[in-house]
Short mmCIF file of N, CA and C in Angstrom, two decimals:
data_model
loop_
_atom_site.label_atom_id
_atom_site.label_comp_id
_atom_site.label_asym_id
_atom_site.label_seq_id
_atom_site.Cartn_x
_atom_site.Cartn_y
_atom_site.Cartn_z
N LYS A 1445 26.36 -47.47 -64.45
CA LYS A 1445 25.66 -47.72 -63.14
C LYS A 1445 27.15 -47.45 -61.72
N LEU A 1446 26.77 -46.83 -60.55
CA LEU A 1446 27.80 -46.68 -59.69
C LEU A 1446 27.30 -47.69 -58.38
N THR A 1447 27.85 -48.43 -57.85
CA THR A 1447 27.89 -49.33 -56.79
C THR A 1447 28.52 -48.70 -55.69
N ILE A 1448 28.19 -48.43 -54.13
CA ILE A 1448 28.75 -47.49 -53.28
C ILE A 1448 28.68 -48.67 -51.92
N ARG A 1449 29.39 -49.77 -51.73
CA ARG A 1449 29.42 -50.31 -50.66
C ARG A 1449 30.52 -50.19 -49.59
N ALA A 1450 29.65 -50.01 -48.34
CA ALA A 1450 30.22 -50.37 -46.84
C ALA A 1450 31.67 -49.43 -46.98
N ILE A 1451 30.82 -48.08 -47.19
CA ILE A 1451 31.79 -46.97 -47.00
C ILE A 1451 30.99 -46.08 -45.89
N THR A 1452 31.95 -45.63 -44.92
CA THR A 1452 31.39 -44.55 -43.95
C THR A 1452 31.41 -43.11 -44.54
N PHE A 1453 30.45 -42.14 -44.54
CA PHE A 1453 30.65 -40.82 -45.13
C PHE A 1453 30.47 -40.19 -43.55
N LYS A 1454 31.47 -39.54 -43.03
CA LYS A 1454 31.55 -39.08 -41.91
C LYS A 1454 31.88 -37.29 -41.68
N ASP A 1455 31.15 -36.46 -41.33
CA ASP A 1455 31.33 -34.86 -41.25
C ASP A 1455 31.68 -34.60 -42.15
N GLY A 1456 30.91 -34.84 -43.44
CA GLY A 1456 30.91 -34.22 -44.52
C GLY A 1456 30.32 -32.84 -44.82
N TYR A 1457 30.52 -32.08 -45.23
CA TYR A 1457 29.98 -30.72 -45.25
C TYR A 1457 29.98 -30.06 -46.73
N ALA A 1458 28.92 -29.41 -47.10
CA ALA A 1458 28.68 -29.09 -48.33
C ALA A 1458 27.64 -28.10 -48.37
N SER A 1459 27.42 -27.28 -49.45
CA SER A 1459 25.93 -26.74 -49.80
C SER A 1459 24.87 -27.36 -49.80
N MET A 1460 25.04 -28.55 -50.70
CA MET A 1460 24.02 -29.52 -50.84
C MET A 1460 24.55 -30.93 -50.72
N GLY A 1461 23.99 -31.86 -50.13
CA GLY A 1461 24.47 -33.42 -49.85
C GLY A 1461 25.95 -33.14 -49.17
N GLY A 1462 25.82 -32.94 -48.05
CA GLY A 1462 27.05 -33.27 -47.14
C GLY A 1462 27.81 -34.22 -47.35
N GLY A 1463 27.25 -35.43 -47.66
CA GLY A 1463 27.45 -36.61 -47.58
C GLY A 1463 28.09 -37.07 -49.33
N ILE A 1464 26.95 -36.76 -49.79
CA ILE A 1464 26.92 -37.39 -51.48
C ILE A 1464 26.01 -36.71 -52.26
N PHE A 1465 26.35 -36.11 -53.28
CA PHE A 1465 25.88 -35.31 -54.45
C PHE A 1465 25.28 -36.26 -55.57
N ILE A 1466 24.41 -36.37 -56.09
CA ILE A 1466 23.99 -37.34 -56.76
C ILE A 1466 23.22 -36.46 -58.29
N TRP A 1467 23.87 -35.95 -59.19
CA TRP A 1467 23.65 -35.35 -60.27
C TRP A 1467 23.62 -36.31 -61.88
N GLY A 1468 22.81 -35.47 -62.58
CA GLY A 1468 22.96 -35.94 -63.84
C GLY A 1468 21.82 -37.02 -64.52
N SER A 1469 21.33 -36.92 -65.64
CA SER A 1469 20.32 -37.62 -66.33
C SER A 1469 20.59 -38.62 -66.54
N LYS A 1470 19.74 -39.90 -66.22
CA LYS A 1470 20.08 -41.04 -66.17
C LYS A 1470 21.10 -41.78 -65.17
N SER A 1471 21.41 -41.08 -64.45
CA SER A 1471 22.40 -41.83 -63.35
C SER A 1471 21.91 -42.84 -62.61
N LYS A 1472 22.59 -43.89 -62.35
CA LYS A 1472 22.17 -45.03 -61.21
C LYS A 1472 23.42 -45.14 -60.71
N VAL A 1473 22.60 -45.14 -59.15
CA VAL A 1473 23.44 -45.42 -57.84
C VAL A 1473 22.88 -46.05 -56.96
N ASP A 1474 23.81 -47.41 -56.53
CA ASP A 1474 23.45 -48.32 -55.56
C ASP A 1474 24.17 -47.83 -54.36
N LEU A 1475 23.56 -47.66 -52.87
CA LEU A 1475 24.42 -47.41 -51.90
C LEU A 1475 23.68 -48.90 -50.92
N GLU A 1476 24.92 -49.47 -50.62
CA GLU A 1476 24.35 -50.59 -50.02
C GLU A 1476 25.80 -50.78 -48.77
N LEU A 1477 25.14 -50.93 -47.46
CA LEU A 1477 25.60 -51.04 -46.48
C LEU A 1477 26.58 -50.05 -46.09
N CYS A 1478 26.45 -48.50 -46.16
CA CYS A 1478 27.26 -47.65 -46.08
C CYS A 1478 26.76 -46.65 -44.72
N ILE A 1479 27.34 -46.14 -44.20
CA ILE A 1479 26.77 -45.15 -43.25
C ILE A 1479 27.28 -44.04 -43.29
N PHE A 1480 26.21 -42.85 -43.23
CA PHE A 1480 26.24 -41.61 -43.17
C PHE A 1480 26.11 -40.78 -41.71
N THR A 1481 26.80 -40.28 -41.37
CA THR A 1481 26.92 -39.72 -39.90
C THR A 1481 27.77 -38.31 -39.72
N ASN A 1482 26.78 -37.23 -39.26
CA ASN A 1482 27.25 -35.95 -38.88
C ASN A 1482 27.39 -35.33 -39.85
N CYS A 1483 26.84 -35.53 -40.99
CA CYS A 1483 27.20 -34.91 -42.57
C CYS A 1483 26.14 -33.51 -42.39
N TYR A 1484 26.48 -32.16 -43.01
CA TYR A 1484 25.88 -31.08 -42.79
C TYR A 1484 25.74 -30.93 -44.40
N ALA A 1485 24.59 -30.20 -44.46
CA ALA A 1485 24.06 -28.94 -45.97
C ALA A 1485 24.08 -27.97 -45.23
N TYR A 1486 24.34 -26.99 -45.88
CA TYR A 1486 24.49 -25.44 -45.48
C TYR A 1486 23.40 -24.43 -46.08
N ASP A 1487 22.99 -24.84 -47.71
CA ASP A 1487 22.27 -24.02 -48.22
C ASP A 1487 21.01 -24.19 -47.92
N GLY A 1488 20.38 -22.73 -47.48
CA GLY A 1488 18.91 -22.74 -46.87
C GLY A 1488 18.12 -23.29 -47.84
N ASP A 1489 18.47 -23.02 -48.91
CA ASP A 1489 17.14 -23.43 -50.40
C ASP A 1489 16.86 -24.60 -50.34
N ASN A 1490 18.20 -25.33 -50.21
CA ASN A 1490 18.56 -27.19 -50.65
C ASN A 1490 18.21 -27.61 -49.49
N GLY A 1491 18.90 -28.86 -49.70
CA GLY A 1491 19.53 -29.98 -48.43
C GLY A 1491 19.87 -30.83 -48.59
N GLY A 1492 19.68 -32.09 -47.89
CA GLY A 1492 20.46 -33.41 -48.11
C GLY A 1492 21.59 -33.38 -47.27
N GLY A 1493 21.17 -33.20 -45.88
CA GLY A 1493 22.38 -33.67 -44.89
C GLY A 1493 23.51 -34.38 -45.51
N ALA A 1494 22.95 -35.53 -45.48
CA ALA A 1494 23.47 -37.16 -46.11
C ALA A 1494 23.41 -36.87 -47.62
N ILE A 1495 22.33 -36.89 -48.09
CA ILE A 1495 22.45 -37.36 -50.04
C ILE A 1495 21.71 -36.17 -50.22
N TYR A 1496 21.77 -35.82 -51.45
CA TYR A 1496 20.95 -34.62 -52.42
C TYR A 1496 21.32 -35.14 -53.69
N VAL A 1497 20.04 -35.46 -54.08
CA VAL A 1497 19.72 -36.16 -55.33
C VAL A 1497 19.03 -35.11 -56.25
N ALA A 1498 19.61 -34.86 -57.52
CA ALA A 1498 19.05 -33.60 -58.51
C ALA A 1498 17.99 -34.22 -58.85
N ASN A 1499 17.01 -33.36 -59.55
CA ASN A 1499 15.96 -33.73 -60.14
C ASN A 1499 16.40 -33.61 -61.48
N HIS A 1500 16.77 -34.79 -62.25
CA HIS A 1500 16.90 -34.79 -63.51
C HIS A 1500 16.07 -36.20 -63.93
N PRO A 1501 15.80 -36.09 -65.15
CA PRO A 1501 15.00 -37.40 -65.78
C PRO A 1501 16.05 -38.84 -65.84
N GLY A 1502 15.29 -39.78 -65.29
CA GLY A 1502 15.90 -40.95 -65.12
C GLY A 1502 17.08 -41.20 -64.20
N ILE A 1503 17.20 -40.61 -62.95
CA ILE A 1503 17.99 -40.79 -61.90
C ILE A 1503 16.96 -42.02 -61.01
N THR A 1504 18.30 -43.03 -60.67
CA THR A 1504 17.52 -43.82 -60.04
C THR A 1504 18.42 -44.40 -58.80
N VAL A 1505 17.93 -44.30 -57.65
CA VAL A 1505 18.97 -44.25 -56.47
C VAL A 1505 18.07 -45.48 -55.71
N SER A 1506 19.10 -46.51 -55.28
CA SER A 1506 18.85 -47.51 -54.45
C SER A 1506 19.63 -47.63 -53.30
N ILE A 1507 18.74 -47.64 -52.15
CA ILE A 1507 19.45 -47.51 -50.97
C ILE A 1507 18.98 -48.78 -50.06
N LYS A 1508 20.00 -49.63 -49.66
CA LYS A 1508 19.71 -50.81 -48.92
C LYS A 1508 21.05 -50.88 -47.65
N GLY A 1509 20.43 -51.47 -46.61
CA GLY A 1509 21.18 -51.64 -45.36
C GLY A 1509 22.09 -50.36 -45.19
N THR A 1510 21.90 -49.32 -45.32
CA THR A 1510 22.35 -48.28 -45.15
C THR A 1510 22.20 -47.43 -43.84
N SER A 1511 22.80 -46.73 -42.87
CA SER A 1511 22.19 -46.26 -41.84
C SER A 1511 22.31 -44.72 -41.67
N PHE A 1512 22.01 -44.04 -41.10
CA PHE A 1512 21.60 -42.39 -40.93
C PHE A 1512 21.80 -41.95 -39.45
N SER A 1513 22.97 -41.18 -39.31
CA SER A 1513 22.62 -40.72 -37.99
C SER A 1513 23.21 -39.32 -37.78
N ASN A 1514 22.56 -37.92 -36.85
CA ASN A 1514 22.85 -37.15 -36.72
C ASN A 1514 23.31 -36.09 -38.01
N ASN A 1515 22.54 -36.22 -38.88
CA ASN A 1515 22.65 -35.57 -40.23
C ASN A 1515 21.90 -34.47 -40.02
N TYR A 1516 22.12 -33.11 -40.59
CA TYR A 1516 21.55 -31.96 -40.75
C TYR A 1516 21.47 -31.01 -41.95
N ALA A 1517 20.43 -30.61 -42.09
CA ALA A 1517 20.08 -29.74 -43.64
C ALA A 1517 18.96 -29.11 -43.11
N LEU A 1518 18.62 -28.01 -43.70
CA LEU A 1518 17.46 -27.40 -43.32
C LEU A 1518 15.81 -28.02 -44.03
N SER A 1519 16.38 -28.88 -45.24
CA SER A 1519 15.27 -29.45 -45.89
C SER A 1519 16.09 -31.01 -45.89
N GLY A 1520 15.51 -32.30 -45.37
CA GLY A 1520 16.00 -33.15 -45.82
C GLY A 1520 17.07 -33.81 -45.18
N ALA A 1521 17.24 -33.64 -43.60
CA ALA A 1521 18.41 -33.79 -43.10
C ALA A 1521 19.16 -34.81 -43.47
N ASP A 1522 18.76 -36.59 -43.91
CA ASP A 1522 18.85 -37.14 -44.14
C ASP A 1522 19.25 -37.01 -45.80
N ILE A 1523 17.95 -37.52 -46.42
CA ILE A 1523 17.87 -37.19 -48.03
C ILE A 1523 16.71 -36.32 -48.48
N TYR A 1524 17.62 -35.76 -49.54
CA TYR A 1524 16.70 -34.59 -50.30
C TYR A 1524 16.75 -34.73 -51.74
N LYS A 1525 15.45 -34.79 -52.20
CA LYS A 1525 15.40 -34.85 -53.89
C LYS A 1525 14.91 -33.59 -54.21
N SER A 1526 15.44 -32.80 -55.15
CA SER A 1526 15.15 -31.43 -55.65
C SER A 1526 13.92 -31.32 -56.70
#
């Protein structure tokens, strides 16, 4: 299990998941008190300006007290799950 707490993701740029890309079966990720701002995903077929979550069995993502602003992607400006 990965816990990310009180981290700012700013001006991220990637094909998918401009802030964070979560991949792998049975992955467990907790995001607490984070900030995602001005993150950009440029892949036209996918998205997740701030967060991309792959469609793998058993992935669990928990988001608490986290803010999103000015993120961009064609699909899921803030969060995209494939």
